Short mmCIF file of C-alpha atoms and ligand atoms in Angstrom, two decimals:
data_model
loop_
_atom_site.label_atom_id
_atom_site.label_comp_id
_atom_site.label_asym_id
_atom_site.label_seq_id
_atom_site.Cartn_x
_atom_site.Cartn_y
_atom_site.Cartn_z
CA MET A 607 37.84 16.81 22.99
CA SER A 608 34.10 16.43 23.55
CA ASN A 609 32.72 16.77 27.05
CA PRO A 610 31.15 13.41 28.11
CA GLN A 611 28.71 15.29 30.42
CA LYS A 612 27.28 17.33 27.58
CA PRO A 613 25.69 15.52 24.61
CA GLU A 614 26.78 16.91 21.26
CA ALA A 615 24.03 18.91 19.58
CA GLY A 616 22.58 17.11 16.52
CA PRO A 617 20.67 18.68 13.63
CA VAL A 618 17.61 20.65 14.70
CA ILE A 619 14.37 20.85 12.72
CA SER A 620 12.70 24.25 13.23
CA ASP A 621 8.95 24.88 12.82
CA GLU A 622 9.69 26.52 9.47
CA ASP A 623 11.78 23.51 8.32
CA PHE A 624 8.98 21.15 9.32
CA LEU A 625 6.43 23.12 7.27
CA LYS A 626 8.74 23.25 4.24
CA PHE A 627 9.34 19.53 4.43
CA LYS A 628 5.65 18.76 5.02
CA GLU A 629 4.65 20.70 1.90
CA PHE A 630 7.39 19.07 -0.23
CA PHE A 631 6.61 15.53 0.93
CA TYR A 632 2.89 16.06 0.44
CA ARG A 633 3.43 17.18 -3.17
CA ARG A 634 5.59 14.13 -3.87
CA THR A 635 3.54 11.42 -2.14
CA GLY A 636 0.07 12.72 -1.22
CA ILE A 637 0.88 11.97 2.44
CA ASP A 638 -0.21 14.79 4.72
CA PHE A 639 1.72 14.95 8.01
CA GLU A 640 -0.28 16.75 10.67
CA THR A 641 1.49 18.70 13.40
CA SER A 642 0.72 15.80 15.78
CA LYS A 643 3.19 13.71 13.70
CA ARG A 644 5.99 16.20 14.30
CA TYR A 645 8.04 13.92 16.56
CA PHE A 646 7.78 11.00 14.09
CA VAL A 647 8.87 13.22 11.16
CA ASP A 648 11.67 15.07 13.01
CA LYS A 649 13.22 11.86 14.27
CA ARG A 650 13.40 10.37 10.79
CA LEU A 651 14.65 13.60 9.19
CA VAL A 652 17.44 13.85 11.75
CA ALA A 653 18.41 10.22 11.09
CA ARG A 654 18.63 10.86 7.32
CA ILE A 655 20.59 14.13 7.84
CA GLU A 656 23.07 12.12 9.89
CA ALA A 657 23.18 9.18 7.46
CA THR A 658 23.91 11.52 4.52
CA GLN A 659 26.34 13.65 6.57
CA THR A 660 24.64 16.79 5.31
CA ASN A 661 24.70 18.18 8.90
CA THR A 662 21.85 20.69 8.67
CA PHE A 663 18.25 20.54 7.50
CA ARG A 664 18.95 23.22 4.89
CA SER A 665 21.78 21.26 3.17
CA TYR A 666 19.86 18.02 3.45
CA PHE A 667 16.74 19.56 1.91
CA THR A 668 18.76 20.91 -1.04
CA PHE A 669 20.41 17.51 -1.53
CA LEU A 670 17.01 15.79 -1.34
CA ARG A 671 15.41 18.02 -3.95
CA PHE A 672 18.27 18.21 -6.42
CA GLN A 673 19.85 14.76 -6.33
CA ALA A 674 19.41 13.55 -9.92
CA SER A 675 19.03 9.85 -9.09
CA GLY A 676 16.25 10.44 -6.53
CA ASP A 677 17.85 7.75 -4.30
CA GLU A 678 17.69 9.85 -1.15
CA LEU A 679 14.03 10.69 -1.73
CA GLN A 680 13.37 6.95 -1.95
CA GLN A 681 15.37 6.27 1.25
CA LEU A 682 13.49 8.99 3.06
CA THR A 683 10.13 7.79 1.75
CA ASN A 684 10.96 4.29 2.98
CA VAL A 685 11.45 5.55 6.53
CA MET A 686 8.46 7.93 6.50
CA THR A 687 5.83 5.35 5.56
CA VAL A 688 3.75 3.39 8.07
CA ASN A 689 3.74 -0.24 6.97
CA GLU A 690 1.45 -1.92 9.53
CA THR A 691 -0.25 -4.99 8.01
CA TYR A 692 -0.94 -8.68 8.68
CA PHE A 693 -2.51 -11.71 7.02
CA LEU A 694 -6.32 -11.76 6.81
CA ARG A 695 -6.63 -8.17 8.02
CA GLU A 696 -10.28 -7.12 7.55
CA GLU A 697 -11.05 -10.61 6.37
CA TYR A 698 -14.73 -9.85 5.64
CA GLN A 699 -13.60 -8.12 2.43
CA PHE A 700 -11.86 -11.25 1.14
CA ARG A 701 -15.09 -13.11 1.88
CA CYS A 702 -16.95 -10.43 -0.09
CA LEU A 703 -14.49 -10.88 -2.96
CA VAL A 704 -15.10 -14.62 -3.29
CA ASP A 705 -18.81 -14.76 -2.39
CA SER A 706 -20.14 -11.61 -4.10
CA ILE A 707 -17.68 -9.67 -6.26
CA LEU A 708 -16.00 -12.42 -8.29
CA PRO A 709 -19.20 -14.39 -9.00
CA GLU A 710 -20.74 -11.15 -10.31
CA ILE A 711 -17.71 -10.37 -12.48
CA ALA A 712 -17.33 -13.95 -13.73
CA GLY A 713 -21.05 -14.04 -14.57
CA ARG A 714 -20.67 -11.30 -17.17
CA LYS A 715 -17.32 -12.33 -18.70
CA ALA A 716 -16.48 -14.88 -21.36
CA GLY A 717 -14.46 -17.70 -19.74
CA ALA A 718 -11.26 -17.01 -21.68
CA GLU A 719 -10.73 -13.55 -20.23
CA GLN A 720 -8.44 -12.78 -17.31
CA ILE A 721 -9.58 -11.46 -13.95
CA ARG A 722 -7.17 -8.75 -12.85
CA ILE A 723 -6.74 -7.60 -9.26
CA TRP A 724 -4.58 -4.64 -8.17
CA CYS A 725 -3.64 -4.41 -4.55
CA ILE A 726 -2.15 -1.02 -3.65
CA PRO A 727 -0.57 -0.51 -1.15
CA SER A 728 0.89 -3.97 -0.59
CA SER A 729 3.22 -3.08 2.27
CA THR A 730 5.14 -6.31 3.07
CA GLY A 731 2.75 -8.48 1.06
CA GLU A 732 0.36 -9.95 3.61
CA GLU A 733 -2.70 -8.48 1.87
CA PRO A 734 -2.10 -9.68 -1.72
CA TYR A 735 -0.94 -13.07 -0.45
CA SER A 736 -4.10 -13.28 1.70
CA ILE A 737 -6.12 -12.63 -1.46
CA ALA A 738 -4.28 -15.41 -3.32
CA MET A 739 -4.81 -17.88 -0.45
CA PHE A 740 -8.44 -16.89 -0.04
CA LEU A 741 -9.06 -17.55 -3.74
CA LEU A 742 -7.33 -20.92 -3.61
CA GLU A 743 -9.17 -21.99 -0.48
CA ASN A 744 -12.63 -20.49 -1.01
CA TRP A 745 -13.34 -19.73 -4.66
CA PRO A 746 -14.26 -22.66 -6.91
CA GLY A 747 -13.73 -20.43 -9.97
CA ILE A 748 -9.97 -20.44 -9.36
CA ASN A 749 -9.62 -23.59 -11.49
CA GLN A 750 -11.47 -22.03 -14.38
CA TRP A 751 -10.23 -18.42 -14.43
CA ASP A 752 -6.84 -16.96 -15.10
CA VAL A 753 -6.45 -14.56 -12.16
CA GLU A 754 -3.64 -12.01 -12.16
CA ILE A 755 -2.70 -10.27 -8.90
CA ILE A 756 -0.45 -7.22 -9.10
CA SER A 757 0.53 -5.48 -5.90
CA SER A 758 2.28 -2.14 -5.52
CA ASP A 759 3.75 0.17 -2.91
CA ILE A 760 5.83 3.34 -2.86
CA ASP A 761 8.28 1.85 -0.35
CA THR A 762 11.05 -0.25 -1.93
CA ASN A 763 12.04 -1.89 1.39
CA VAL A 764 8.59 -3.39 1.95
CA LEU A 765 8.49 -4.59 -1.66
CA ARG A 766 11.78 -6.43 -1.18
CA ARG A 767 10.39 -8.09 1.94
CA ALA A 768 7.11 -8.91 0.18
CA ARG A 769 8.94 -10.67 -2.64
CA ALA A 770 11.07 -12.63 -0.16
CA GLY A 771 7.91 -13.90 1.57
CA ARG A 772 9.41 -14.33 5.08
CA PHE A 773 6.96 -13.39 7.84
CA SER A 774 6.99 -13.05 11.63
CA GLU A 775 4.65 -14.71 14.11
CA ARG A 776 2.81 -11.39 14.53
CA SER A 777 2.02 -11.31 10.80
CA ILE A 778 0.62 -14.79 10.51
CA ASN A 779 -1.28 -15.20 13.77
CA LYS A 780 -4.75 -14.80 12.24
CA LEU A 781 -4.14 -17.56 9.67
CA PRO A 782 -5.89 -20.91 10.22
CA ALA A 783 -3.39 -23.59 11.31
CA HIS A 784 -4.03 -25.73 8.23
CA TRP A 785 -3.29 -22.78 5.88
CA LEU A 786 -0.06 -22.18 7.75
CA LYS A 787 0.90 -25.80 7.37
CA LYS A 788 -0.04 -25.88 3.71
CA TYR A 789 1.59 -22.65 2.50
CA PHE A 790 4.52 -21.99 4.87
CA THR A 791 7.58 -23.65 6.34
CA SER A 792 9.07 -22.61 9.68
CA VAL A 793 12.47 -20.97 9.53
CA GLY A 794 13.71 -20.24 13.06
CA GLU A 795 11.08 -17.95 14.57
CA ASP A 796 9.73 -16.93 11.14
CA TYR A 797 7.52 -18.44 8.46
CA GLN A 798 8.58 -18.77 4.82
CA LEU A 799 5.81 -18.60 2.21
CA CYS A 800 5.97 -21.31 -0.47
CA ASP A 801 7.33 -20.43 -3.93
CA ASP A 802 4.03 -21.14 -5.72
CA LEU A 803 2.29 -18.37 -3.80
CA ARG A 804 5.24 -16.01 -4.00
CA GLN A 805 5.12 -16.37 -7.76
CA ALA A 806 1.36 -15.81 -7.84
CA VAL A 807 1.77 -12.12 -6.99
CA GLU A 808 3.76 -9.57 -8.98
CA PHE A 809 5.15 -6.71 -6.86
CA THR A 810 5.88 -3.31 -8.39
CA ARG A 811 6.92 0.10 -7.10
CA VAL A 812 4.18 2.65 -7.68
CA ASN A 813 3.56 6.05 -6.13
CA LEU A 814 -0.22 6.36 -6.24
CA SER A 815 0.12 10.17 -6.32
CA GLU A 816 2.36 10.14 -9.39
CA ALA A 817 0.52 10.00 -12.73
CA ARG A 818 3.66 8.76 -14.53
CA ASP A 819 3.70 5.72 -12.24
CA THR A 820 0.03 4.85 -12.46
CA ALA A 821 -0.52 5.50 -16.19
CA LYS A 822 0.17 1.93 -17.23
CA TYR A 823 -2.10 0.38 -14.56
CA ARG A 824 -5.30 -0.20 -16.48
CA ASP A 825 -8.08 -2.78 -17.05
CA PHE A 826 -8.44 -4.05 -13.49
CA ASP A 827 -11.59 -5.83 -12.35
CA VAL A 828 -10.95 -5.25 -8.65
CA ILE A 829 -8.73 -2.83 -6.75
CA PHE A 830 -7.90 -3.19 -3.07
CA CYS A 831 -6.70 0.10 -1.59
CA ARG A 832 -6.86 -0.36 2.14
CA ASN A 833 -5.35 1.80 4.86
CA LEU A 834 -3.59 4.27 2.62
CA LEU A 835 -6.17 7.03 2.04
CA ILE A 836 -6.18 7.68 5.83
CA TYR A 837 -2.71 9.24 5.35
CA PHE A 838 -3.92 11.50 2.50
CA ASP A 839 -5.83 14.79 2.67
CA ASP A 840 -9.05 15.44 0.70
CA ALA A 841 -7.26 16.65 -2.45
CA SER A 842 -4.95 13.63 -2.70
CA ARG A 843 -7.83 11.25 -1.90
CA LYS A 844 -9.81 12.81 -4.72
CA ALA A 845 -6.82 12.42 -7.10
CA ALA A 846 -6.47 8.77 -6.01
CA ALA A 847 -10.18 8.21 -6.76
CA ASP A 848 -9.66 9.61 -10.29
CA THR A 849 -6.67 7.28 -10.76
CA PHE A 850 -8.69 4.27 -9.66
CA TYR A 851 -11.50 5.23 -11.99
CA GLU A 852 -9.05 5.20 -14.91
CA ALA A 853 -7.46 1.94 -13.74
CA LEU A 854 -10.75 0.01 -13.46
CA LYS A 855 -12.69 -1.66 -16.22
CA PRO A 856 -16.35 -0.64 -16.50
CA GLY A 857 -18.19 -2.52 -13.73
CA GLY A 858 -14.93 -2.92 -11.74
CA TYR A 859 -14.91 -2.72 -7.95
CA ILE A 860 -12.82 -0.98 -5.34
CA CYS A 861 -12.42 -2.13 -1.72
CA LEU A 862 -11.18 0.36 0.90
CA GLY A 863 -10.15 -0.01 4.55
CA HIS A 864 -12.92 -0.03 7.16
CA SER A 865 -12.37 3.60 8.20
CA GLU A 866 -12.12 4.85 4.60
CA SER A 867 -15.02 5.89 2.39
CA MET A 868 -15.27 6.65 -1.31
CA SER A 869 -18.64 8.40 -0.96
CA ARG A 870 -17.02 11.21 1.04
CA THR A 871 -14.27 11.55 -1.58
CA SER A 872 -15.74 11.19 -5.06
CA SER A 873 -19.05 10.71 -6.84
CA LEU A 874 -17.47 8.57 -9.58
CA PHE A 875 -18.41 5.26 -7.95
CA LYS A 876 -21.66 3.60 -6.93
CA VAL A 877 -21.91 2.25 -3.37
CA CYS A 878 -22.54 -1.52 -3.36
CA LYS A 879 -23.83 -2.98 -0.12
CA PHE A 880 -23.00 -6.67 -0.34
CA PRO A 881 -23.91 -8.91 2.62
CA GLU A 882 -20.23 -9.15 3.63
CA ALA A 883 -18.99 -5.58 3.03
CA ILE A 884 -19.60 -2.20 1.48
CA VAL A 885 -17.52 -1.71 -1.67
CA TYR A 886 -17.60 0.74 -4.60
CA GLN A 887 -18.23 0.11 -8.28
CA LYS A 888 -17.43 1.93 -11.52
CA SER A 889 -20.51 2.05 -13.73
CA LEU A 890 -20.85 -0.75 -16.27
CA GLU A 891 -22.31 1.45 -18.98
CA LEU A 892 -19.52 4.01 -19.23
CA LYS A 893 -16.32 3.33 -21.11
C1 LIG B 1904 -0.65 0.85 6.65
S1 LIG B 1904 0.07 0.16 5.16
C2 LIG B 1904 -1.36 -0.67 4.51
C3 LIG B 1904 -1.02 -2.05 3.97
C4 LIG B 1904 -2.19 -2.93 3.60
N1 LIG B 1904 -2.94 -2.39 2.47
C5 LIG B 1904 -3.13 -3.17 4.76
O1 LIG B 1904 -4.21 -2.59 4.80
O2 LIG B 1904 -2.79 -3.96 5.64
C6 LIG B 1904 0.22 1.66 4.18
C7 LIG B 1904 1.20 1.50 3.02
O3 LIG B 1904 0.96 2.58 2.10
C8 LIG B 1904 2.18 2.82 1.42
N2 LIG B 1904 2.09 4.15 0.77
C9 LIG B 1904 2.13 5.37 1.35
N3 LIG B 1904 2.02 6.34 0.42
C10 LIG B 1904 1.91 5.72 -0.79
C11 LIG B 1904 1.77 6.20 -2.13
N4 LIG B 1904 1.71 7.51 -2.42
N5 LIG B 1904 1.69 5.28 -3.12
C12 LIG B 1904 1.74 3.94 -2.85
N6 LIG B 1904 1.88 3.45 -1.60
C13 LIG B 1904 1.95 4.31 -0.57
C14 LIG B 1904 3.21 2.73 2.53
O4 LIG B 1904 4.51 2.51 2.03
C15 LIG B 1904 2.67 1.57 3.37
O5 LIG B 1904 3.33 0.36 3.04
#
């Protein structure tokens, strides 16, 4: 019988285990956990060891690496990601999109072409849905152009929530009251996004650090990649820049989070200082 005074010992993650896991997870996702994140990582590893009843880090790590379906790697990835986001976060970039970027792109396209936007990472969807609302509310071209918004994330839980379109008060509190009224209905303490907007964004699972996942993402006019590269190290940021270069059309733009910079990562893009924001552009002349 267990002694109620003495808590039963759970799985322990040693320094060596942490380093092994850190290296493995980095290779799979590009995410670089610094030692300062040790508590965050250990807590989640212990929870997954318990959930899978593998009992020790060593058995769990073997299970994780050799499970053919990859389900446990996905479960673990879902708990290791940081999904912080909200509507109209870094709004100045959406303003830049409608006032500077899209007019420039539309000016050099024939009217029948599509305008394609890729938003990665989507997290729970607030960012791509903000883009859709911003276009509807602030871009006259929306009636004339066929705009496609695709949004991706590595985390399957956030994608499920994004598709459902149910948001908390915390998520929506930067939205103007008339947008809230127009696009949402209250459901208890939450807000349900209308079907028209939910259907305006296609959500897909993509690991940005996995070439097999990103290979079919091509011919985008604009990419939003905000608040992801901060979790990467220099090598994975550089690989992400190469991926974005391949995914963009000539003359396409990329928007990063306010603390992220492409100039420090790659020389593939030109810096564009628009009045509203600094963004990066793939050259028009190259293929
Ligand atoms: C802090 S959120 C940023 C969400 C949104 N772009 C924003 O700025 O509000 C970071 C997201 O990156 C996703 N992520 C982490 N590694 C990824 C990878 N290798 N590929 C795709 N998404 C990834 C996480 O699942 C998480 O949802």
